[in-house]
Amino acid sequence: WISGLIISFFIGLIVFGGVKRVGKVSEKFVPIMSSLYLLGCLIIIFANITEIPDVIIQIVKSAFSVHAATGGFTGSTVMLALRWGMARGLYSNEAGMGSAGIAHAAAITDHPSRQGFWEVMSVFFDTMVIGTITGLVILVSGIWKAVDLEPSAMAAVAFFQFFGSMGSTLVSVSLLLFVISTIYVIAFYGERIAFFLFGYKVSLVMRCVYISACFLGAVGGAENIVALPRSVVGPDRNTEHNRSTDAVAQSL
């Protein structure tokens, strides 16, 4: 509950500072958290550079194997790919949700197309760069062969395996910055929606409600907390996958 109070206080300072403070904090957080994570990933990949050819061969074989072909013809693989791809994509980069437009609309720019370009780039960077590099880390490190690990815990374990306790610290710091930046941006989205629908007074109430939710999220069960946004953004009725947050915490 102590961490919940600290995060709630910190988020309150940012949210009540308005869109300018949100932008200024993002300017500082995003480069740091992205650089830390990408640097760690690239070190692991280059340390296992000899595994890259085998990884590419394994990806191609798996994609065009008899099992994949059979599943594809019966529709199961396509259905699962669409189901999990859409859920994870929405949960990760908000592509198609329309929520990111709230932030870009608040930017001061010489032409709307410029903000449209940066939004496209953000989706590309999140999915194609961060996602691909994370996948390579998991594959070249061999962590994916551990059948007793939740998929969401594999990257954290790969960092711990390569860097030791420093790897856990690196992932923890990066994850903390990612989470905090997500919290105050989503709070801004909610505030703008409340302002548009009900006016300024309700938008202030929305700020307080969201800050309170930060504390409740810290003291609530991880499974229930993770299931809530997934039920709205990317439906997830599989309780085994809902335990992924606990798995990451235990691996660190």
PDB file of C-alpha atoms in Angstrom:
ATOM      1  CA  TRP A   1       0.000   0.000   0.000  1.00  0.00           C
ATOM      2  CA  ILE A   2       3.012   2.287   0.509  1.00  0.00           C
ATOM      3  CA  SER A   3       3.979   2.002  -3.170  1.00  0.00           C
ATOM      4  CA  GLY A   4       0.341   2.700  -4.047  1.00  0.00           C
ATOM      5  CA  LEU A   5       0.378   5.935  -2.048  1.00  0.00           C
ATOM      6  CA  ILE A   6       3.675   7.046  -3.592  1.00  0.00           C
ATOM      7  CA  ILE A   7       2.516   6.347  -7.150  1.00  0.00           C
ATOM      8  CA  SER A   8      -0.879   7.996  -6.508  1.00  0.00           C
ATOM      9  CA  PHE A   9       0.842  11.119  -5.161  1.00  0.00           C
ATOM     10  CA  PHE A  10       3.263  11.239  -8.083  1.00  0.00           C
ATOM     11  CA  ILE A  11       0.479  10.717 -10.653  1.00  0.00           C
ATOM     12  CA  GLY A  12      -1.577  13.430  -8.919  1.00  0.00           C
ATOM     13  CA  LEU A  13       1.237  15.938  -9.332  1.00  0.00           C
ATOM     14  CA  ILE A  14       1.438  15.185 -13.048  1.00  0.00           C
ATOM     15  CA  VAL A  15      -2.287  14.964 -13.792  1.00  0.00           C
ATOM     16  CA  PHE A  16      -3.242  18.152 -11.945  1.00  0.00           C
ATOM     17  CA  GLY A  17      -0.458  19.946 -13.781  1.00  0.00           C
ATOM     18  CA  GLY A  18      -2.424  19.677 -17.017  1.00  0.00           C
ATOM     19  CA  VAL A  19      -1.421  18.640 -20.513  1.00  0.00           C
ATOM     20  CA  LYS A  20       1.814  20.684 -20.481  1.00  0.00           C
ATOM     21  CA  ARG A  21       3.135  18.833 -17.446  1.00  0.00           C
ATOM     22  CA  VAL A  22       2.106  15.498 -18.980  1.00  0.00           C
ATOM     23  CA  GLY A  23       4.079  16.413 -22.097  1.00  0.00           C
ATOM     24  CA  LYS A  24       7.146  17.569 -20.166  1.00  0.00           C
ATOM     25  CA  VAL A  25       7.272  14.391 -18.060  1.00  0.00           C
ATOM     26  CA  SER A  26       6.864  12.233 -21.166  1.00  0.00           C
ATOM     27  CA  GLU A  27       9.788  14.057 -22.776  1.00  0.00           C
ATOM     28  CA  LYS A  28      12.000  12.865 -19.924  1.00  0.00           C
ATOM     29  CA  PHE A  29      10.575   9.387 -19.309  1.00  0.00           C
ATOM     30  CA  VAL A  30      10.121   7.951 -22.803  1.00  0.00           C
ATOM     31  CA  PRO A  31      13.741   8.290 -24.033  1.00  0.00           C
ATOM     32  CA  ILE A  32      15.127   6.911 -20.749  1.00  0.00           C
ATOM     33  CA  MET A  33      12.866   3.882 -20.494  1.00  0.00           C
ATOM     34  CA  SER A  34      13.155   3.020 -24.196  1.00  0.00           C
ATOM     35  CA  SER A  35      16.934   3.411 -24.227  1.00  0.00           C
ATOM     36  CA  LEU A  36      17.450   1.294 -21.099  1.00  0.00           C
ATOM     37  CA  TYR A  37      15.326  -1.552 -22.385  1.00  0.00           C
ATOM     38  CA  LEU A  38      16.631  -1.489 -25.962  1.00  0.00           C
ATOM     39  CA  LEU A  39      20.241  -1.304 -24.800  1.00  0.00           C
ATOM     40  CA  GLY A  40      19.793  -4.363 -22.603  1.00  0.00           C
ATOM     41  CA  CYS A  41      18.057  -6.253 -25.410  1.00  0.00           C
ATOM     42  CA  LEU A  42      20.736  -5.408 -27.978  1.00  0.00           C
ATOM     43  CA  ILE A  43      23.522  -6.503 -25.622  1.00  0.00           C
ATOM     44  CA  ILE A  44      21.847  -9.902 -25.166  1.00  0.00           C
ATOM     45  CA  ILE A  45      21.230 -10.268 -28.911  1.00  0.00           C
ATOM     46  CA  PHE A  46      24.800  -9.359 -29.916  1.00  0.00           C
ATOM     47  CA  ALA A  47      26.208 -11.640 -27.210  1.00  0.00           C
ATOM     48  CA  ASN A  48      24.266 -14.483 -28.841  1.00  0.00           C
ATOM     49  CA  ILE A  49      24.687 -13.296 -32.425  1.00  0.00           C
ATOM     50  CA  THR A  50      25.697 -16.773 -33.577  1.00  0.00           C
ATOM     51  CA  GLU A  51      22.225 -18.011 -32.648  1.00  0.00           C
ATOM     52  CA  ILE A  52      20.503 -15.634 -35.090  1.00  0.00           C
ATOM     53  CA  PRO A  53      20.702 -17.954 -38.172  1.00  0.00           C
ATOM     54  CA  ASP A  54      19.272 -20.873 -36.176  1.00  0.00           C
ATOM     55  CA  VAL A  55      16.528 -18.618 -34.790  1.00  0.00           C
ATOM     56  CA  ILE A  56      15.519 -17.472 -38.294  1.00  0.00           C
ATOM     57  CA  ILE A  57      15.479 -21.068 -39.526  1.00  0.00           C
ATOM     58  CA  GLN A  58      13.368 -22.098 -36.542  1.00  0.00           C
ATOM     59  CA  ILE A  59      10.888 -19.253 -37.190  1.00  0.00           C
ATOM     60  CA  VAL A  60      10.517 -20.223 -40.862  1.00  0.00           C
ATOM     61  CA  LYS A  61      10.200 -23.937 -40.082  1.00  0.00           C
ATOM     62  CA  SER A  62       7.601 -23.286 -37.416  1.00  0.00           C
ATOM     63  CA  ALA A  63       5.607 -20.983 -39.692  1.00  0.00           C
ATOM     64  CA  PHE A  64       5.511 -23.481 -42.551  1.00  0.00           C
ATOM     65  CA  SER A  65       5.505 -26.745 -40.623  1.00  0.00           C
ATOM     66  CA  VAL A  66       2.933 -29.489 -41.171  1.00  0.00           C
ATOM     67  CA  HIS A  67       1.344 -28.622 -37.823  1.00  0.00           C
ATOM     68  CA  ALA A  68       1.003 -24.962 -38.734  1.00  0.00           C
ATOM     69  CA  ALA A  69      -0.332 -25.810 -42.205  1.00  0.00           C
ATOM     70  CA  THR A  70      -2.898 -28.238 -40.805  1.00  0.00           C
ATOM     71  CA  GLY A  71      -4.035 -25.727 -38.217  1.00  0.00           C
ATOM     72  CA  GLY A  72      -4.203 -23.028 -40.864  1.00  0.00           C
ATOM     73  CA  PHE A  73      -6.374 -25.135 -43.178  1.00  0.00           C
ATOM     74  CA  THR A  74      -8.774 -25.978 -40.369  1.00  0.00           C
ATOM     75  CA  GLY A  75      -8.948 -22.337 -39.359  1.00  0.00           C
ATOM     76  CA  SER A  76      -7.725 -22.800 -35.795  1.00  0.00           C
ATOM     77  CA  THR A  77      -4.335 -21.144 -36.260  1.00  0.00           C
ATOM     78  CA  VAL A  78      -5.813 -18.206 -38.166  1.00  0.00           C
ATOM     79  CA  MET A  79      -8.508 -17.748 -35.561  1.00  0.00           C
ATOM     80  CA  LEU A  80      -6.037 -17.832 -32.674  1.00  0.00           C
ATOM     81  CA  ALA A  81      -3.637 -15.500 -34.465  1.00  0.00           C
ATOM     82  CA  LEU A  82      -6.404 -12.976 -35.063  1.00  0.00           C
ATOM     83  CA  ARG A  83      -7.775 -13.370 -31.550  1.00  0.00           C
ATOM     84  CA  TRP A  84      -4.494 -12.960 -29.680  1.00  0.00           C
ATOM     85  CA  GLY A  85      -2.996 -10.556 -32.225  1.00  0.00           C
ATOM     86  CA  MET A  86      -5.911  -8.145 -31.930  1.00  0.00           C
ATOM     87  CA  ALA A  87      -6.038  -8.431 -28.141  1.00  0.00           C
ATOM     88  CA  ARG A  88      -2.314  -7.940 -27.634  1.00  0.00           C
ATOM     89  CA  GLY A  89      -2.082  -5.256 -30.326  1.00  0.00           C
ATOM     90  CA  LEU A  90      -4.877  -3.196 -28.807  1.00  0.00           C
ATOM     91  CA  TYR A  91      -3.446  -3.701 -25.337  1.00  0.00           C
ATOM     92  CA  SER A  92       0.031  -2.698 -26.467  1.00  0.00           C
ATOM     93  CA  ASN A  93      -0.204   0.121 -29.011  1.00  0.00           C
ATOM     94  CA  GLU A  94      -3.908   1.169 -29.083  1.00  0.00           C
ATOM     95  CA  ALA A  95      -3.962   0.777 -32.876  1.00  0.00           C
ATOM     96  CA  GLY A  96      -7.487   1.412 -34.136  1.00  0.00           C
ATOM     97  CA  MET A  97      -8.896   2.464 -30.757  1.00  0.00           C
ATOM     98  CA  GLY A  98      -8.776   6.189 -31.463  1.00  0.00           C
ATOM     99  CA  SER A  99      -7.554   7.043 -27.973  1.00  0.00           C
ATOM    100  CA  ALA A 100      -4.114   8.277 -29.062  1.00  0.00           C
ATOM    101  CA  GLY A 101      -5.807  10.995 -31.089  1.00  0.00           C
ATOM    102  CA  ILE A 102      -6.736  12.685 -27.799  1.00  0.00           C
ATOM    103  CA  ALA A 103      -3.069  13.273 -27.016  1.00  0.00           C
ATOM    104  CA  HIS A 104      -2.102  14.267 -30.560  1.00  0.00           C
ATOM    105  CA  ALA A 105      -4.997  16.726 -30.749  1.00  0.00           C
ATOM    106  CA  ALA A 106      -3.496  18.616 -27.798  1.00  0.00           C
ATOM    107  CA  ALA A 107      -0.145  19.070 -29.549  1.00  0.00           C
ATOM    108  CA  ILE A 108       0.895  22.382 -31.067  1.00  0.00           C
ATOM    109  CA  THR A 109       1.857  21.625 -34.662  1.00  0.00           C
ATOM    110  CA  ASP A 110       2.083  23.375 -38.032  1.00  0.00           C
ATOM    111  CA  HIS A 111       0.007  20.680 -39.770  1.00  0.00           C
ATOM    112  CA  PRO A 112      -2.266  17.828 -38.612  1.00  0.00           C
ATOM    113  CA  SER A 113      -0.505  15.356 -40.904  1.00  0.00           C
ATOM    114  CA  ARG A 114       2.650  15.739 -38.818  1.00  0.00           C
ATOM    115  CA  GLN A 115       0.881  14.364 -35.752  1.00  0.00           C
ATOM    116  CA  GLY A 116      -0.645  11.620 -37.884  1.00  0.00           C
ATOM    117  CA  PHE A 117       2.834  10.617 -39.005  1.00  0.00           C
ATOM    118  CA  TRP A 118       4.147  10.437 -35.442  1.00  0.00           C
ATOM    119  CA  GLU A 119       1.170   8.329 -34.387  1.00  0.00           C
ATOM    120  CA  VAL A 120       1.884   5.846 -37.188  1.00  0.00           C
ATOM    121  CA  MET A 121       5.536   5.795 -36.148  1.00  0.00           C
ATOM    122  CA  SER A 122       4.626   5.144 -32.511  1.00  0.00           C
ATOM    123  CA  VAL A 123       2.643   2.048 -33.485  1.00  0.00           C
ATOM    124  CA  PHE A 124       5.491   0.859 -35.727  1.00  0.00           C
ATOM    125  CA  PHE A 125       8.128   1.433 -33.042  1.00  0.00           C
ATOM    126  CA  ASP A 126       6.068  -0.250 -30.324  1.00  0.00           C
ATOM    127  CA  THR A 127       5.181  -3.324 -32.360  1.00  0.00           C
ATOM    128  CA  MET A 128       7.864  -3.817 -34.979  1.00  0.00           C
ATOM    129  CA  VAL A 129      10.895  -2.554 -33.039  1.00  0.00           C
ATOM    130  CA  ILE A 130      10.204  -3.228 -29.346  1.00  0.00           C
ATOM    131  CA  GLY A 131       8.157  -6.373 -30.084  1.00  0.00           C
ATOM    132  CA  THR A 132      10.637  -7.858 -32.544  1.00  0.00           C
ATOM    133  CA  ILE A 133      13.680  -7.174 -30.375  1.00  0.00           C
ATOM    134  CA  THR A 134      11.931  -8.663 -27.331  1.00  0.00           C
ATOM    135  CA  GLY A 135      11.093 -11.766 -29.361  1.00  0.00           C
ATOM    136  CA  LEU A 136      14.700 -12.118 -30.494  1.00  0.00           C
ATOM    137  CA  VAL A 137      15.932 -11.834 -26.895  1.00  0.00           C
ATOM    138  CA  ILE A 138      13.634 -14.672 -25.858  1.00  0.00           C
ATOM    139  CA  LEU A 139      14.652 -16.843 -28.817  1.00  0.00           C
ATOM    140  CA  VAL A 140      18.442 -16.331 -28.834  1.00  0.00           C
ATOM    141  CA  SER A 141      18.651 -16.812 -25.063  1.00  0.00           C
ATOM    142  CA  GLY A 142      16.818 -20.147 -25.267  1.00  0.00           C
ATOM    143  CA  ILE A 143      14.353 -19.106 -22.550  1.00  0.00           C
ATOM    144  CA  TRP A 144      11.417 -20.060 -24.788  1.00  0.00           C
ATOM    145  CA  LYS A 145      12.309 -23.737 -24.281  1.00  0.00           C
ATOM    146  CA  ALA A 146      11.391 -23.497 -20.580  1.00  0.00           C
ATOM    147  CA  VAL A 147       7.890 -24.987 -20.581  1.00  0.00           C
ATOM    148  CA  ASP A 148       7.158 -23.950 -16.988  1.00  0.00           C
ATOM    149  CA  LEU A 149       7.437 -20.208 -17.710  1.00  0.00           C
ATOM    150  CA  GLU A 150       4.580 -17.874 -18.577  1.00  0.00           C
ATOM    151  CA  PRO A 151       5.263 -16.132 -21.930  1.00  0.00           C
ATOM    152  CA  SER A 152       5.126 -12.686 -20.324  1.00  0.00           C
ATOM    153  CA  ALA A 153       7.857 -13.669 -17.844  1.00  0.00           C
ATOM    154  CA  MET A 154      10.344 -14.888 -20.453  1.00  0.00           C
ATOM    155  CA  ALA A 155      11.944 -11.526 -21.258  1.00  0.00           C
ATOM    156  CA  ALA A 156      12.463 -10.765 -17.565  1.00  0.00           C
ATOM    157  CA  VAL A 157      14.044 -14.178 -16.989  1.00  0.00           C
ATOM    158  CA  ALA A 158      16.285 -13.706 -20.057  1.00  0.00           C
ATOM    159  CA  PHE A 159      17.595 -10.450 -18.581  1.00  0.00           C
ATOM    160  CA  PHE A 160      18.171 -12.094 -15.198  1.00  0.00           C
ATOM    161  CA  GLN A 161      19.937 -15.048 -16.819  1.00  0.00           C
ATOM    162  CA  PHE A 162      22.323 -12.780 -18.753  1.00  0.00           C
ATOM    163  CA  PHE A 163      22.891  -9.828 -16.406  1.00  0.00           C
ATOM    164  CA  GLY A 164      22.135 -11.434 -13.028  1.00  0.00           C
ATOM    165  CA  SER A 165      20.592  -9.192 -10.374  1.00  0.00           C
ATOM    166  CA  MET A 166      21.488  -6.126 -12.476  1.00  0.00           C
ATOM    167  CA  GLY A 167      19.229  -7.504 -15.203  1.00  0.00           C
ATOM    168  CA  SER A 168      16.322  -7.702 -12.782  1.00  0.00           C
ATOM    169  CA  THR A 169      16.973  -4.100 -11.761  1.00  0.00           C
ATOM    170  CA  LEU A 170      17.133  -2.975 -15.396  1.00  0.00           C
ATOM    171  CA  VAL A 171      13.831  -4.645 -16.256  1.00  0.00           C
ATOM    172  CA  SER A 172      12.209  -3.360 -13.057  1.00  0.00           C
ATOM    173  CA  VAL A 173      13.246   0.259 -13.706  1.00  0.00           C
ATOM    174  CA  SER A 174      12.196   0.114 -17.359  1.00  0.00           C
ATOM    175  CA  LEU A 175       8.886  -1.507 -16.455  1.00  0.00           C
ATOM    176  CA  LEU A 176       8.243   1.061 -13.719  1.00  0.00           C
ATOM    177  CA  LEU A 177       8.805   3.943 -16.151  1.00  0.00           C
ATOM    178  CA  PHE A 178       6.615   2.300 -18.793  1.00  0.00           C
ATOM    179  CA  VAL A 179       3.833   1.763 -16.275  1.00  0.00           C
ATOM    180  CA  ILE A 180       3.963   5.284 -14.812  1.00  0.00           C
ATOM    181  CA  SER A 181       3.920   6.879 -18.263  1.00  0.00           C
ATOM    182  CA  THR A 182       0.939   4.713 -19.206  1.00  0.00           C
ATOM    183  CA  ILE A 183      -0.945   5.651 -16.034  1.00  0.00           C
ATOM    184  CA  TYR A 184      -0.743   9.411 -16.404  1.00  0.00           C
ATOM    185  CA  VAL A 185      -1.440   9.340 -20.158  1.00  0.00           C
ATOM    186  CA  ILE A 186      -4.568   7.203 -19.679  1.00  0.00           C
ATOM    187  CA  ALA A 187      -5.602   9.546 -16.864  1.00  0.00           C
ATOM    188  CA  PHE A 188      -5.315  12.415 -19.330  1.00  0.00           C
ATOM    189  CA  TYR A 189      -7.464  10.505 -21.833  1.00  0.00           C
ATOM    190  CA  GLY A 190     -10.151   9.915 -19.213  1.00  0.00           C
ATOM    191  CA  GLU A 191     -10.106  13.535 -18.120  1.00  0.00           C
ATOM    192  CA  ARG A 192     -10.510  14.808 -21.689  1.00  0.00           C
ATOM    193  CA  ILE A 193     -13.396  12.389 -22.335  1.00  0.00           C
ATOM    194  CA  ALA A 194     -15.132  13.477 -19.121  1.00  0.00           C
ATOM    195  CA  PHE A 195     -14.624  17.137 -20.061  1.00  0.00           C
ATOM    196  CA  PHE A 196     -16.101  16.597 -23.530  1.00  0.00           C
ATOM    197  CA  LEU A 197     -19.135  14.698 -22.241  1.00  0.00           C
ATOM    198  CA  PHE A 198     -19.929  16.419 -18.949  1.00  0.00           C
ATOM    199  CA  GLY A 199     -17.838  19.570 -18.580  1.00  0.00           C
ATOM    200  CA  TYR A 200     -14.943  20.874 -16.501  1.00  0.00           C
ATOM    201  CA  LYS A 201     -16.228  19.999 -13.008  1.00  0.00           C
ATOM    202  CA  VAL A 202     -16.725  16.341 -13.851  1.00  0.00           C
ATOM    203  CA  SER A 203     -13.271  16.216 -15.443  1.00  0.00           C
ATOM    204  CA  LEU A 204     -11.793  17.290 -12.097  1.00  0.00           C
ATOM    205  CA  VAL A 205     -13.740  14.515 -10.376  1.00  0.00           C
ATOM    206  CA  MET A 206     -12.360  12.103 -12.984  1.00  0.00           C
ATOM    207  CA  ARG A 207      -8.811  13.078 -12.005  1.00  0.00           C
ATOM    208  CA  CYS A 208      -9.506  12.257  -8.350  1.00  0.00           C
ATOM    209  CA  VAL A 209     -11.215   8.971  -9.231  1.00  0.00           C
ATOM    210  CA  TYR A 210      -8.290   7.878 -11.389  1.00  0.00           C
ATOM    211  CA  ILE A 211      -5.713   8.775  -8.752  1.00  0.00           C
ATOM    212  CA  SER A 212      -7.710   6.738  -6.214  1.00  0.00           C
ATOM    213  CA  ALA A 213      -7.785   3.855  -8.697  1.00  0.00           C
ATOM    214  CA  CYS A 214      -3.961   3.881  -8.744  1.00  0.00           C
ATOM    215  CA  PHE A 215      -3.950   3.094  -5.029  1.00  0.00           C
ATOM    216  CA  LEU A 216      -6.640   0.416  -5.391  1.00  0.00           C
ATOM    217  CA  GLY A 217      -4.638  -1.146  -8.201  1.00  0.00           C
ATOM    218  CA  ALA A 218      -1.584  -1.389  -5.941  1.00  0.00           C
ATOM    219  CA  VAL A 219      -3.438  -3.196  -3.148  1.00  0.00           C
ATOM    220  CA  GLY A 220      -5.771  -5.281  -5.344  1.00  0.00           C
ATOM    221  CA  GLY A 221      -5.048  -8.769  -6.639  1.00  0.00           C
ATOM    222  CA  ALA A 222      -2.858  -8.795  -9.747  1.00  0.00           C
ATOM    223  CA  GLU A 223      -5.108 -11.287 -11.559  1.00  0.00           C
ATOM    224  CA  ASN A 224      -8.222  -9.152 -11.119  1.00  0.00           C
ATOM    225  CA  ILE A 225      -6.446  -5.895 -11.954  1.00  0.00           C
ATOM    226  CA  VAL A 226      -4.967  -7.282 -15.198  1.00  0.00           C
ATOM    227  CA  ALA A 227      -8.294  -8.862 -16.193  1.00  0.00           C
ATOM    228  CA  LEU A 228     -10.136  -5.514 -15.968  1.00  0.00           C
ATOM    229  CA  PRO A 229      -8.360  -3.613 -18.791  1.00  0.00           C
ATOM    230  CA  ARG A 230      -8.167  -6.756 -20.904  1.00  0.00           C
ATOM    231  CA  SER A 231     -11.929  -7.183 -20.643  1.00  0.00           C
ATOM    232  CA  VAL A 232     -12.350  -3.678 -22.091  1.00  0.00           C
ATOM    233  CA  VAL A 233      -9.446  -3.364 -24.538  1.00  0.00           C
ATOM    234  CA  GLY A 234      -8.617  -6.938 -25.496  1.00  0.00           C
ATOM    235  CA  PRO A 235     -11.022  -9.579 -24.110  1.00  0.00           C
ATOM    236  CA  ASP A 236      -9.185 -12.332 -22.271  1.00  0.00           C
ATOM    237  CA  ARG A 237     -11.180 -15.091 -20.630  1.00  0.00           C
ATOM    238  CA  ASN A 238      -8.199 -17.392 -20.190  1.00  0.00           C
ATOM    239  CA  THR A 239      -7.369 -17.306 -16.469  1.00  0.00           C
ATOM    240  CA  GLU A 240      -3.968 -18.871 -17.048  1.00  0.00           C
ATOM    241  CA  HIS A 241      -2.872 -15.829 -19.045  1.00  0.00           C
ATOM    242  CA  ASN A 242      -4.336 -13.525 -16.420  1.00  0.00           C
ATOM    243  CA  ARG A 243      -1.716 -14.820 -13.991  1.00  0.00           C
ATOM    244  CA  SER A 244       1.106 -13.469 -16.154  1.00  0.00           C
ATOM    245  CA  THR A 245       1.711 -10.422 -13.958  1.00  0.00           C
ATOM    246  CA  ASP A 246       2.276 -12.656 -10.924  1.00  0.00           C
ATOM    247  CA  ALA A 247       4.718 -14.726 -12.980  1.00  0.00           C
ATOM    248  CA  VAL A 248       6.765 -11.682 -13.947  1.00  0.00           C
ATOM    249  CA  ALA A 249       6.908 -10.476 -10.347  1.00  0.00           C
ATOM    250  CA  GLN A 250       8.045 -13.879  -9.109  1.00  0.00           C
ATOM    251  CA  SER A 251      10.704 -14.173 -11.825  1.00  0.00           C
ATOM    252  CA  LEU A 252      12.192 -10.822 -10.789  1.00  0.00           C
TER     253      LEU A 252
END
